[in-house]
Amino acid sequence: MKRKDVFSALSRKLGINRTNLENYKINDGRIYPPFLQSVFTDIKQKLKEDRENFNLVDEFSDKSSAPWSYLKPECGLLNLARLLTLHSGRTASRIRAECTRPKITDSVLWEFLAVQMETTTDKLDREMLVRDIKLPFTGYDKHSWLTFVIWADNLFGDGTLSERADEIADIKVGRLFAYWTCP
């Protein structure tokens, strides 16, 4: 398979018109992610078999224990297809950054919370409610938990979690962190 055939092959295997690849996102529910992964892997294998396709970008590499867990849910299919067509280099790295996100772990989030609360992680209550987050920066204002949620969601999420503030206020911090950690 030649690189120029990637867009056609991907759209054919997924049953999508080639011109509509840019309109499909991973999280819009029209594509089953494990099926997409198998299609992507199959196309990648066929590309590797063609000797003219040297210096391929090694995205979603087997060297990682869970490469597809880095995939950003709002990633578009067009960008994924572009990854298959690029040589490794700066452009491929930019597209990779648009399609993926770093893994966020509970320990990173607890450390972030501790820094914002100006304390250490061992002094944090693992059972505390989100509403109990009081930031010294705000003079321990009773609504400073919302500031923390907005900061963290802009850094680790998609920036929309604050719209559900009333619902989030009464959950445990560990459950809040589950919104941002990779599955």
Coordinates of N, CA, C and O in Angstrom, one line a residue:
M1 N 0.8 -1.2 0.0 CA 0.0 0.0 0.0 C 0.9 1.2 0.0 O 1.9 1.3 0.7
K2 N 0.5 2.2 -0.8 CA 1.3 3.5 -0.8 C 0.6 4.5 0.1 O -0.6 4.4 0.5
R3 N 1.4 5.4 0.6 CA 0.9 6.5 1.5 C -0.3 7.2 0.9 O -1.2 7.6 1.6
K4 N -0.3 7.4 -0.4 CA -1.3 8.2 -1.0 C -2.7 7.5 -0.9 O -3.7 8.1 -1.1
D5 N -2.7 6.2 -0.6 CA -3.9 5.4 -0.6 C -4.5 5.3 0.8 O -5.6 4.7 1.0
V6 N -3.8 6.0 1.8 CA -4.3 5.8 3.2 C -5.7 6.4 3.4 O -6.5 5.7 4.0
F7 N -6.0 7.6 2.9 CA -7.3 8.2 3.2 C -8.4 7.4 2.6 O -9.4 7.2 3.2
S8 N -8.2 6.9 1.4 CA -9.2 6.0 0.7 C -9.4 4.7 1.5 O -10.5 4.3 1.7
A9 N -8.3 4.1 1.9 CA -8.4 2.8 2.6 C -9.1 3.0 4.0 O -10.0 2.2 4.3
L10 N -8.7 4.1 4.7 CA -9.4 4.3 6.0 C -10.8 4.6 5.8 O -11.7 4.0 6.6
S11 N -11.2 5.4 4.9 CA -12.6 5.8 4.7 C -13.4 4.5 4.2 O -14.5 4.3 4.7
R12 N -12.8 3.7 3.4 CA -13.5 2.5 2.9 C -13.7 1.5 4.0 O -14.8 1.0 4.2
K13 N -12.7 1.3 4.8 CA -12.8 0.3 5.9 C -13.8 0.7 7.0 O -14.4 -0.1 7.6
L14 N -13.9 2.0 7.2 CA -14.8 2.5 8.2 C -16.2 2.9 7.7 O -17.1 3.2 8.4
G15 N -16.3 2.8 6.4 CA -17.6 3.1 5.8 C -18.0 4.5 5.8 O -19.1 4.9 6.0
I16 N -17.0 5.4 5.6 CA -17.2 6.8 5.7 C -16.7 7.4 4.4 O -15.7 7.0 3.8
N17 N -17.5 8.4 3.9 CA -17.0 9.1 2.7 C -15.7 9.8 3.0 O -15.6 10.5 4.0
R18 N -14.8 9.7 2.1 CA -13.4 10.3 2.3 C -13.5 11.8 2.7 O -12.7 12.3 3.5
T19 N -14.4 12.5 2.1 CA -14.5 14.0 2.3 C -15.1 14.2 3.7 O -15.0 15.4 4.2
N20 N -15.6 13.2 4.4 CA -16.2 13.4 5.7 C -15.3 13.0 6.8 O -15.6 13.1 8.0
L21 N -14.1 12.6 6.5 CA -13.1 12.2 7.6 C -12.9 13.3 8.6 O -12.7 13.0 9.8
E22 N -12.9 14.5 8.1 CA -12.6 15.6 9.0 C -13.8 15.9 10.0 O -13.6 16.6 11.0
N23 N -15.0 15.4 9.7 CA -16.1 15.6 10.5 C -16.3 14.6 11.6 O -17.2 14.8 12.4
Y24 N -15.6 13.5 11.6 CA -15.7 12.5 12.6 C -14.7 12.6 13.7 O -13.5 12.8 13.4
K25 N -15.1 12.5 14.9 CA -14.3 12.5 16.1 C -14.4 11.2 16.8 O -15.4 10.4 16.6
I26 N -13.4 10.8 17.5 CA -13.4 9.5 18.2 C -14.5 9.4 19.2 O -15.1 8.4 19.4
N27 N -14.9 10.5 19.9 CA -15.9 10.5 21.0 C -17.3 10.8 20.5 O -18.1 11.0 21.3
D28 N -17.5 10.9 19.2 CA -18.9 11.3 18.8 C -19.8 10.1 18.7 O -21.0 10.3 18.4
G29 N -19.3 8.9 19.0 CA -20.2 7.7 19.1 C -20.5 7.1 17.8 O -21.2 6.1 17.7
R30 N -19.9 7.5 16.7 CA -20.2 6.9 15.4 C -19.2 5.9 15.0 O -19.4 5.1 14.1
I31 N -18.1 5.8 15.8 CA -17.0 4.9 15.5 C -16.7 4.1 16.8 O -16.5 4.7 17.8
Y32 N -16.6 2.8 16.7 CA -16.2 2.0 17.8 C -14.7 2.0 17.9 O -14.0 1.5 17.0
P33 N -14.1 2.6 19.0 CA -12.7 2.8 19.1 C -11.9 1.5 18.9 O -10.8 1.5 18.2
P34 N -12.2 0.3 19.5 CA -11.4 -0.9 19.2 C -11.4 -1.3 17.7 O -10.4 -1.7 17.2
F35 N -12.5 -1.0 17.0 CA -12.5 -1.3 15.6 C -11.6 -0.4 14.9 O -10.9 -0.7 14.0
L36 N -11.7 0.9 15.2 CA -10.8 1.9 14.6 C -9.3 1.5 14.9 O -8.5 1.6 14.0
Q37 N -9.0 1.1 16.1 CA -7.6 0.6 16.4 C -7.2 -0.5 15.5 O -6.1 -0.5 14.9
S38 N -8.1 -1.5 15.2 CA -7.7 -2.6 14.4 C -7.5 -2.2 12.9 O -6.6 -2.6 12.2
V39 N -8.4 -1.3 12.5 CA -8.3 -0.7 11.1 C -6.9 0.0 11.0 O -6.2 -0.1 10.0
F40 N -6.7 0.9 11.9 CA -5.5 1.7 11.9 C -4.2 0.8 11.9 O -3.3 1.0 11.1
T41 N -4.2 -0.2 12.8 CA -3.1 -1.2 12.8 C -2.9 -1.9 11.5 O -1.8 -2.1 11.1
D42 N -4.0 -2.3 10.9 CA -4.0 -3.1 9.7 C -3.4 -2.2 8.6 O -2.5 -2.7 7.8
I43 N -3.8 -1.0 8.5 CA -3.3 -0.1 7.4 C -1.8 0.2 7.7 O -1.0 0.2 6.8
K44 N -1.5 0.4 8.9 CA -0.1 0.6 9.3 C 0.8 -0.6 8.8 O 1.9 -0.4 8.3
Q45 N 0.3 -1.8 9.1 CA 1.1 -3.0 8.7 C 1.3 -3.0 7.2 O 2.3 -3.3 6.7
K46 N 0.2 -2.7 6.4 CA 0.3 -2.7 5.0 C 1.2 -1.6 4.4 O 1.9 -1.8 3.4
L47 N 1.3 -0.5 5.1 CA 2.2 0.5 4.8 C 3.7 0.1 5.0 O 4.6 0.3 4.2
K48 N 3.9 -0.6 6.1 CA 5.3 -1.1 6.4 C 5.7 -2.1 5.4 O 6.9 -2.3 5.2
E49 N 4.8 -2.9 4.8 CA 5.2 -3.9 3.9 C 5.7 -3.3 2.6 O 6.4 -4.0 1.9
D50 N 5.3 -2.1 2.2 CA 5.7 -1.5 1.0 C 7.1 -0.8 1.3 O 7.1 0.2 2.1
R51 N 8.1 -1.2 0.6 CA 9.5 -0.7 0.9 C 9.6 0.8 0.5 O 10.5 1.5 1.0
E52 N 8.7 1.3 -0.3 CA 8.8 2.7 -0.7 C 8.4 3.7 0.5 O 8.8 4.8 0.5
N53 N 7.7 3.1 1.4 CA 7.3 3.9 2.6 C 8.3 3.8 3.7 O 8.0 3.4 4.8
F54 N 9.5 4.3 3.5 CA 10.6 4.3 4.5 C 10.3 5.4 5.5 O 9.6 6.4 5.2
N55 N 10.9 5.3 6.6 CA 10.9 6.3 7.6 C 9.5 6.7 8.1 O 9.1 7.8 8.2
L56 N 8.7 5.7 8.3 CA 7.3 5.9 8.8 C 7.3 6.4 10.2 O 8.1 6.1 11.0
V57 N 6.3 7.2 10.5 CA 6.1 7.7 11.9 C 5.6 6.4 12.7 O 4.7 5.7 12.3
D58 N 6.2 6.2 13.8 CA 5.8 5.1 14.6 C 4.9 5.5 15.8 O 5.3 5.6 16.9
E59 N 3.7 5.9 15.4 CA 2.7 6.3 16.3 C 2.0 5.0 16.9 O 1.9 4.0 16.3
F60 N 1.5 5.2 18.1 CA 0.9 4.0 18.8 C 1.7 2.8 18.7 O 1.3 1.7 18.3
S61 N 3.0 3.0 19.1 CA 4.0 1.9 19.0 C 3.8 0.8 20.0 O 3.3 1.0 21.1
D62 N 4.2 -0.4 19.6 CA 4.2 -1.5 20.5 C 5.2 -1.4 21.7 O 5.2 -2.2 22.6
K63 N 6.1 -0.5 21.6 CA 7.1 -0.3 22.6 C 6.4 0.3 23.9 O 7.0 0.2 25.0
S64 N 5.2 0.9 23.8 CA 4.5 1.3 24.9 C 3.5 0.2 25.4 O 3.0 -0.6 24.6
S65 N 3.3 0.2 26.7 CA 2.4 -0.9 27.2 C 1.0 -0.7 26.8 O 0.2 -1.6 26.7
A66 N 0.6 0.6 26.6 CA -0.8 0.9 26.3 C -0.9 2.1 25.4 O -1.3 3.2 25.8
P67 N -0.4 2.0 24.1 CA -0.2 3.2 23.3 C -1.6 3.9 23.0 O -1.6 5.1 22.9
W68 N -2.6 3.1 22.8 CA -3.9 3.8 22.5 C -4.5 4.5 23.6 O -5.5 5.3 23.5
S69 N -4.0 4.3 24.8 CA -4.6 5.1 26.0 C -4.2 6.5 26.0 O -4.7 7.3 26.7
Y70 N -3.2 6.9 25.1 CA -2.8 8.3 25.0 C -3.7 9.0 24.0 O -3.6 10.3 23.9
L71 N -4.6 8.3 23.3 CA -5.4 9.0 22.3 C -6.4 10.0 22.9 O -7.1 9.6 23.9
K72 N -6.5 11.1 22.4 CA -7.4 12.2 22.9 C -8.8 11.8 22.4 O -9.0 11.7 21.2
P73 N -9.8 11.7 23.2 CA -11.2 11.4 22.8 C -11.7 12.3 21.7 O -12.5 11.9 20.8
E74 N -11.4 13.6 21.7 CA -12.0 14.5 20.8 C -11.1 14.6 19.5 O -11.3 15.5 18.7
C75 N -10.2 13.7 19.3 CA -9.3 13.7 18.2 C -10.1 13.4 16.9 O -11.0 12.6 16.9
G76 N -9.8 14.0 15.8 CA -10.5 13.8 14.6 C -9.8 12.7 13.7 O -8.6 12.5 13.8
L77 N -10.7 12.0 13.0 CA -10.1 10.9 12.1 C -9.2 11.4 11.1 O -8.2 10.7 10.7
L78 N -9.4 12.6 10.6 CA -8.5 13.2 9.6 C -7.0 13.3 10.1 O -6.1 12.9 9.4
N79 N -6.9 13.7 11.3 CA -5.6 13.8 11.9 C -4.9 12.4 12.1 O -3.7 12.3 11.9
L80 N -5.7 11.5 12.5 CA -5.2 10.1 12.6 C -4.7 9.6 11.3 O -3.7 9.0 11.2
A81 N -5.5 9.8 10.3 CA -5.1 9.4 8.9 C -3.8 10.1 8.5 O -3.0 9.5 7.9
R82 N -3.7 11.4 8.8 CA -2.5 12.1 8.5 C -1.3 11.5 9.2 O -0.2 11.5 8.6
L83 N -1.4 11.0 10.4 CA -0.3 10.4 11.0 C 0.3 9.2 10.2 O 1.4 8.9 10.2
L84 N -0.6 8.5 9.6 CA -0.2 7.3 8.8 C 0.6 7.7 7.5 O 1.3 6.9 6.9
T85 N 0.4 9.0 7.1 CA 1.0 9.4 5.8 C 2.3 10.1 6.0 O 3.0 10.4 5.0
L86 N 2.6 10.5 7.2 CA 3.8 11.4 7.4 C 5.1 10.6 7.6 O 5.1 9.6 8.2
H87 N 6.2 11.3 7.2 CA 7.5 10.8 7.6 C 7.7 11.2 9.1 O 7.1 12.2 9.5
S88 N 8.6 10.6 9.8 CA 8.8 11.0 11.2 C 9.5 12.3 11.1 O 10.4 12.6 10.2
G89 N 9.2 13.2 12.0 CA 9.8 14.5 12.0 C 8.9 15.5 12.8 O 8.0 15.1 13.5
R90 N 9.2 16.8 12.6 CA 8.5 17.8 13.4 C 7.0 17.9 13.1 O 6.2 18.0 14.0
T91 N 6.6 17.8 11.8 CA 5.2 17.8 11.5 C 4.5 16.6 12.1 O 3.4 16.8 12.7
A92 N 5.1 15.5 12.1 CA 4.5 14.3 12.7 C 4.3 14.5 14.2 O 3.3 14.1 14.8
S93 N 5.3 15.1 14.8 CA 5.2 15.4 16.3 C 4.1 16.3 16.6 O 3.4 16.2 17.6
R94 N 3.9 17.3 15.8 CA 2.8 18.3 16.0 C 1.5 17.6 15.9 O 0.6 17.8 16.7
I95 N 1.3 16.8 14.8 CA 0.0 16.0 14.6 C -0.2 15.1 15.8 O -1.3 14.9 16.3
R96 N 0.9 14.4 16.2 CA 0.8 13.5 17.3 C 0.3 14.2 18.6 O -0.5 13.7 19.3
A97 N 0.8 15.4 18.8 CA 0.4 16.1 20.0 C -1.1 16.5 19.9 O -1.8 16.6 20.9
E98 N -1.6 16.8 18.7 CA -3.0 17.1 18.5 C -3.9 15.9 18.7 O -5.0 16.1 19.1
C99 N -3.4 14.7 18.5 CA -4.2 13.5 18.5 C -4.1 12.8 19.9 O -5.0 12.0 20.2
T100 N -3.2 13.2 20.7 CA -2.9 12.5 22.0 C -2.9 13.4 23.1 O -2.8 14.6 22.9
R101 N -2.8 12.9 24.3 CA -2.6 13.6 25.5 C -1.7 12.8 26.4 O -1.7 11.6 26.3
P102 N -1.0 13.4 27.3 CA -0.2 12.7 28.3 C -1.1 11.9 29.3 O -2.2 12.3 29.5
K103 N -0.5 10.8 29.8 CA -1.3 10.1 30.8 C -1.2 10.9 32.1 O -0.2 11.4 32.5
I104 N -2.4 11.0 32.7 CA -2.5 11.7 34.0 C -2.8 10.6 35.0 O -3.8 9.9 34.8
T105 N -2.1 10.6 36.1 CA -2.3 9.6 37.1 C -2.8 10.3 38.4 O -2.7 11.5 38.6
D106 N -3.4 9.5 39.3 CA -3.9 10.0 40.6 C -2.8 10.7 41.3 O -3.0 11.7 42.0
S107 N -1.6 10.1 41.3 CA -0.5 10.7 42.1 C -0.1 12.1 41.6 O 0.2 13.0 42.4
V108 N -0.2 12.3 40.3 CA 0.1 13.6 39.7 C -1.0 14.6 40.2 O -0.7 15.8 40.6
L109 N -2.2 14.2 40.2 CA -3.4 15.0 40.6 C -3.3 15.4 42.1 O -3.6 16.5 42.5
W110 N -3.0 14.4 42.9 CA -2.9 14.6 44.4 C -1.7 15.6 44.6 O -1.8 16.5 45.5
E111 N -0.6 15.4 43.9 CA 0.5 16.4 44.1 C 0.1 17.8 43.6 O 0.4 18.8 44.3
F112 N -0.6 17.9 42.5 CA -1.1 19.2 42.1 C -2.0 19.8 43.1 O -1.9 21.0 43.5
L113 N -2.9 19.0 43.7 CA -3.8 19.5 44.8 C -3.0 20.0 46.0 O -3.2 21.1 46.5
A114 N -2.0 19.2 46.4 CA -1.2 19.6 47.5 C -0.4 20.9 47.3 O -0.4 21.7 48.2
V115 N 0.1 21.1 46.1 CA 0.8 22.3 45.8 C -0.2 23.5 45.9 O 0.2 24.5 46.4
Q116 N -1.4 23.3 45.3 CA -2.3 24.4 45.4 C -2.8 24.7 46.8 O -3.1 25.9 47.1
M117 N -2.9 23.7 47.6 CA -3.3 23.9 49.0 C -2.1 24.2 49.9 O -2.3 24.4 51.1
E118 N -1.0 24.3 49.3 CA 0.3 24.7 50.0 C 0.5 23.8 51.2 O 0.7 24.2 52.3
T119 N 0.5 22.5 50.9 CA 0.7 21.5 51.9 C 1.4 20.3 51.2 O 1.9 20.4 50.1
T120 N 1.5 19.2 51.9 CA 2.1 18.0 51.3 C 1.0 16.9 51.1 O 0.0 17.0 51.8
T121 N 1.3 16.0 50.2 CA 0.2 15.0 49.9 C -0.1 14.1 51.1 O -1.3 13.7 51.2
D122 N 0.8 13.9 52.0 CA 0.5 13.0 53.2 C -0.4 13.7 54.1 O -1.0 13.0 55.0
K123 N -0.6 15.0 54.1 CA -1.5 15.7 54.9 C -2.9 15.9 54.4 O -3.8 16.4 55.0
L124 N -3.1 15.5 53.1 CA -4.4 15.6 52.5 C -5.3 14.4 52.9 O -4.8 13.3 53.1
D125 N -6.5 14.7 53.1 CA -7.5 13.7 53.4 C -8.0 13.1 52.1 O -8.6 13.7 51.3
R126 N -7.8 11.8 51.9 CA -8.1 11.1 50.7 C -9.7 10.9 50.5 O -10.2 10.6 49.5
E127 N -10.4 11.2 51.6 CA -11.8 11.0 51.6 C -12.6 12.4 51.5 O -13.8 12.5 51.7
M128 N -11.8 13.5 51.4 CA -12.4 14.8 51.4 C -13.3 15.0 50.2 O -13.1 14.4 49.1
L129 N -14.3 15.9 50.4 CA -15.2 16.2 49.3 C -14.6 17.4 48.5 O -13.8 18.2 49.1
V130 N -15.0 17.5 47.3 CA -14.5 18.6 46.5 C -14.8 20.0 47.1 O -13.9 20.9 47.2
R131 N -15.9 20.1 47.7 CA -16.3 21.3 48.4 C -15.4 21.7 49.6 O -15.3 22.8 50.0
D132 N -14.6 20.7 50.1 CA -13.7 20.9 51.2 C -12.4 21.5 50.8 O -11.5 21.8 51.7
I133 N -12.1 21.6 49.5 CA -10.9 22.2 49.0 C -10.9 23.7 49.3 O -11.8 24.4 48.8
K134 N -10.0 24.1 50.1 CA -9.9 25.6 50.4 C -8.4 26.0 50.1 O -7.5 25.4 50.6
L135 N -8.3 27.0 49.2 CA -7.0 27.4 48.8 C -6.5 28.6 49.6 O -7.2 29.6 49.7
P136 N -5.3 28.6 50.1 CA -4.7 29.7 50.8 C -4.6 30.9 49.9 O -4.8 32.1 50.3
F137 N -4.4 30.7 48.6 CA -4.3 31.8 47.6 C -5.6 32.7 47.6 O -5.5 33.9 47.4
T138 N -6.7 32.1 47.9 CA -8.0 32.8 47.9 C -8.4 33.2 49.3 O -9.5 33.6 49.5
G139 N -7.5 33.0 50.3 CA -7.9 33.4 51.7 C -8.8 32.3 52.3 O -9.6 32.6 53.1
Y140 N -8.7 31.1 51.8 CA -9.5 30.0 52.2 C -11.0 30.2 52.0 O -11.8 29.7 52.8
D141 N -11.3 30.9 50.9 CA -12.7 31.2 50.6 C -13.5 29.9 50.4 O -12.9 28.9 49.9
K142 N -14.7 29.9 50.8 CA -15.5 28.6 50.8 C -15.8 28.2 49.4 O -16.1 27.0 49.1
H143 N -15.7 29.0 48.4 CA -15.9 28.7 47.0 C -14.6 28.5 46.2 O -14.6 28.3 45.0
S144 N -13.5 28.4 46.9 CA -12.2 28.3 46.2 C -12.0 26.9 45.6 O -11.2 26.7 44.7
W145 N -12.8 25.9 46.0 CA -12.8 24.6 45.3 C -13.1 24.8 43.9 O -12.6 24.1 43.0
L146 N -14.0 25.7 43.5 CA -14.3 25.9 42.1 C -13.1 26.5 41.3 O -12.9 26.1 40.2
T147 N -12.4 27.3 41.9 CA -11.1 27.8 41.3 C -10.2 26.6 41.0 O -9.7 26.5 39.9
F148 N -10.1 25.7 42.0 CA -9.2 24.5 41.8 C -9.8 23.7 40.6 O -9.0 23.2 39.8
V149 N -11.1 23.4 40.6 CA -11.7 22.6 39.6 C -11.4 23.2 38.2 O -11.1 22.5 37.2
I150 N -11.6 24.5 38.1 CA -11.4 25.1 36.8 C -9.9 25.1 36.4 O -9.6 24.7 35.2
W151 N -9.0 25.3 37.3 CA -7.6 25.2 37.0 C -7.3 23.8 36.5 O -6.6 23.6 35.5
A152 N -7.7 22.8 37.3 CA -7.3 21.4 37.0 C -8.0 21.0 35.7 O -7.4 20.3 34.9
D153 N -9.2 21.4 35.4 CA -9.9 20.9 34.2 C -9.3 21.6 33.0 O -9.2 21.0 31.9
N154 N -8.8 22.8 33.1 CA -8.1 23.4 32.0 C -6.8 22.8 31.7 O -6.3 22.7 30.6
L155 N -6.1 22.3 32.8 CA -4.8 21.6 32.6 C -4.9 20.2 32.2 O -4.2 19.7 31.3
F156 N -5.9 19.4 32.8 CA -5.9 18.0 32.6 C -7.1 17.5 31.9 O -7.2 16.3 31.5
G157 N -8.1 18.3 31.7 CA -9.4 17.9 31.0 C -9.7 18.8 29.8 O -8.8 19.3 29.1
D158 N -11.0 18.9 29.6 CA -11.4 19.7 28.4 C -11.9 21.1 28.7 O -12.4 21.8 27.8
G159 N -11.9 21.5 29.9 CA -12.3 22.8 30.3 C -13.8 23.0 30.5 O -14.3 24.1 30.7
T160 N -14.6 21.9 30.5 CA -16.0 22.0 30.5 C -16.6 21.5 31.9 O -17.8 21.6 32.1
L161 N -15.8 21.0 32.7 CA -16.3 20.4 34.0 C -16.9 21.4 34.9 O -17.8 21.1 35.7
S162 N -16.5 22.7 34.8 CA -17.0 23.7 35.7 C -18.5 24.0 35.5 O -19.2 24.5 36.3
E163 N -19.0 23.6 34.3 CA -20.4 23.7 34.0 C -21.3 22.8 34.9 O -22.5 23.1 35.0
R164 N -20.7 21.8 35.4 CA -21.4 20.9 36.3 C -21.0 21.1 37.8 O -20.9 20.1 38.6
A165 N -20.7 22.3 38.1 CA -20.1 22.6 39.4 C -20.9 22.1 40.6 O -20.4 21.6 41.6
D166 N -22.3 22.3 40.6 CA -23.1 21.9 41.7 C -23.0 20.4 41.9 O -23.1 19.9 43.0
E167 N -23.0 19.7 40.8 CA -22.9 18.2 40.9 C -21.6 17.8 41.4 O -21.5 16.8 42.2
I168 N -20.5 18.4 41.0 CA -19.2 18.1 41.4 C -18.8 18.4 42.9 O -18.1 17.7 43.5
A169 N -19.4 19.4 43.4 CA -19.1 19.9 44.7 C -19.2 18.9 45.8 O -18.5 18.9 46.8
D170 N -20.2 18.0 45.7 CA -20.4 17.0 46.7 C -19.9 15.6 46.5 O -20.3 14.7 47.1
I171 N -19.0 15.5 45.5 CA -18.3 14.2 45.3 C -17.0 14.2 46.0 O -16.4 15.3 46.3
K172 N -16.4 13.0 46.2 CA -15.1 12.9 46.8 C -14.0 13.3 45.7 O -14.2 13.2 44.5
V173 N -12.9 13.9 46.2 CA -11.8 14.3 45.3 C -11.3 13.2 44.5 O -11.1 13.4 43.3
G174 N -11.2 12.0 45.0 CA -10.7 10.9 44.2 C -11.6 10.6 43.0 O -11.2 10.3 41.9
R175 N -12.9 10.8 43.2 CA -13.9 10.6 42.1 C -13.7 11.7 41.0 O -13.9 11.5 39.8
L176 N -13.5 12.9 41.5 CA -13.2 14.1 40.6 C -12.0 13.8 39.8 O -12.0 14.0 38.6
F177 N -11.0 13.2 40.4 CA -9.8 12.9 39.6 C -10.0 11.9 38.5 O -9.3 11.9 37.5
A178 N -11.0 11.0 38.7 CA -11.3 10.0 37.7 C -11.7 10.7 36.4 O -11.6 10.0 35.3
Y179 N -12.2 11.9 36.4 CA -12.6 12.6 35.2 C -11.4 12.9 34.3 O -11.5 13.0 33.1
W180 N -10.2 13.0 34.9 CA -9.0 13.4 34.2 C -8.0 12.3 34.0 O -7.1 12.5 33.2
T181 N -8.1 11.2 34.7 CA -7.1 10.2 34.6 C -7.4 9.3 33.3 O -8.6 9.2 33.0
C182 N -6.4 8.8 32.7 CA -6.6 7.9 31.6 C -7.1 6.6 32.0 O -6.7 6.1 33.1
P183 N -8.0 6.0 31.2 CA -8.5 4.7 31.6 C -7.5 3.6 31.5 O -6.5 3.7 30.9

